[in-house]
Coordinates of C-alpha atoms in Angstrom, one line a residue:
M1 CA 0.0 0.0 0.0
Q2 CA 2.9 2.4 0.8
D3 CA 4.3 1.9 -2.7
E4 CA 1.0 2.9 -4.3
R5 CA 0.8 6.0 -2.2
S6 CA 4.4 7.0 -3.1
F7 CA 3.7 6.4 -6.8
F8 CA 0.6 8.5 -6.7
S9 CA 2.3 11.2 -4.6
K10 CA 5.3 11.2 -7.0
W11 CA 3.1 11.6 -10.1
F12 CA 0.2 13.7 -8.9
G13 CA 1.2 15.2 -5.5
F14 CA 1.8 18.8 -4.7
S15 CA 5.5 18.5 -4.3
G16 CA 6.2 20.2 -7.6
W17 CA 4.2 23.3 -6.7
R18 CA 5.9 23.5 -3.3
I19 CA 9.4 23.3 -4.8
M20 CA 8.4 25.7 -7.5
S21 CA 7.1 28.2 -4.9
A22 CA 10.4 28.1 -3.1
K23 CA 12.6 28.4 -6.2
T24 CA 10.8 30.5 -8.7
Q25 CA 9.5 34.0 -8.9
I26 CA 5.9 35.1 -9.0
F27 CA 6.0 35.7 -12.7
T28 CA 6.9 32.0 -13.4
Q29 CA 4.1 30.8 -11.2
I30 CA 1.6 33.0 -13.0
L31 CA 3.0 31.8 -16.3
Y32 CA 2.4 28.1 -15.3
R33 CA -1.1 28.8 -14.3
I34 CA -1.8 30.6 -17.6
I35 CA -0.4 27.5 -19.4
F36 CA -2.8 25.3 -17.4
L37 CA -5.7 27.5 -18.4
F38 CA -4.5 27.6 -22.1
G39 CA -4.3 23.8 -22.2
L40 CA -7.7 23.4 -20.7
A41 CA -9.1 25.9 -23.3
L42 CA -7.5 23.9 -26.1
L43 CA -9.2 20.7 -24.8
I44 CA -12.6 22.4 -24.7
I45 CA -12.1 23.9 -28.1
G46 CA -10.9 20.6 -29.5
Y47 CA -14.0 18.8 -28.0
G48 CA -16.2 21.4 -29.6
Y49 CA -14.5 21.0 -33.0
I50 CA -14.6 17.2 -33.0
T51 CA -18.2 16.9 -31.7
D52 CA -19.6 20.1 -33.1
S53 CA -21.2 20.9 -29.7
E54 CA -20.2 22.4 -26.4
P55 CA -19.1 20.0 -23.6
G56 CA -21.8 19.4 -21.1
G57 CA -21.4 18.5 -17.4
L58 CA -19.7 15.1 -17.4
P59 CA -17.4 15.7 -20.4
L60 CA -16.3 19.1 -19.0
I61 CA -15.6 17.7 -15.5
S62 CA -13.7 14.8 -17.1
M63 CA -11.6 17.2 -19.2
I64 CA -10.8 19.3 -16.1
V65 CA -9.9 16.3 -14.0
V66 CA -7.7 14.6 -16.6
W67 CA -5.9 17.8 -17.7
Y68 CA -5.3 18.7 -14.0
L69 CA -3.7 15.3 -13.4
V70 CA -1.6 15.5 -16.5
F71 CA -0.5 19.0 -15.8
Q72 CA 0.2 18.1 -12.1
A73 CA 2.4 15.2 -13.3
M74 CA 4.3 17.5 -15.7
I75 CA 5.0 20.0 -12.8
N76 CA 6.1 17.2 -10.5
F77 CA 8.5 15.7 -13.0
I78 CA 9.9 19.1 -14.0
F79 CA 10.5 20.5 -10.5
V80 CA 10.8 17.4 -8.4
E81 CA 12.3 14.6 -10.5
G82 CA 14.2 17.0 -12.8
S83 CA 16.0 18.7 -10.0
R84 CA 17.7 15.5 -8.8

């Protein structure tokens, strides 16, 4: 059970944001949050382009959750694993 928790924490934990907060300036943090919103907007636009409709409740929530986990994993690997 401990190995699963460390795997999840390594990939999707908040360690990347903590290290980034300690190392980087405010401008960089704002830039990463803008990149997150830009990526989410691209997902929503792509969904609308493919399905020719706006995403409803479940597809929108799914896109937000999946993009959050992917983005969180990227932040963790850049700032936690990349700094070792």
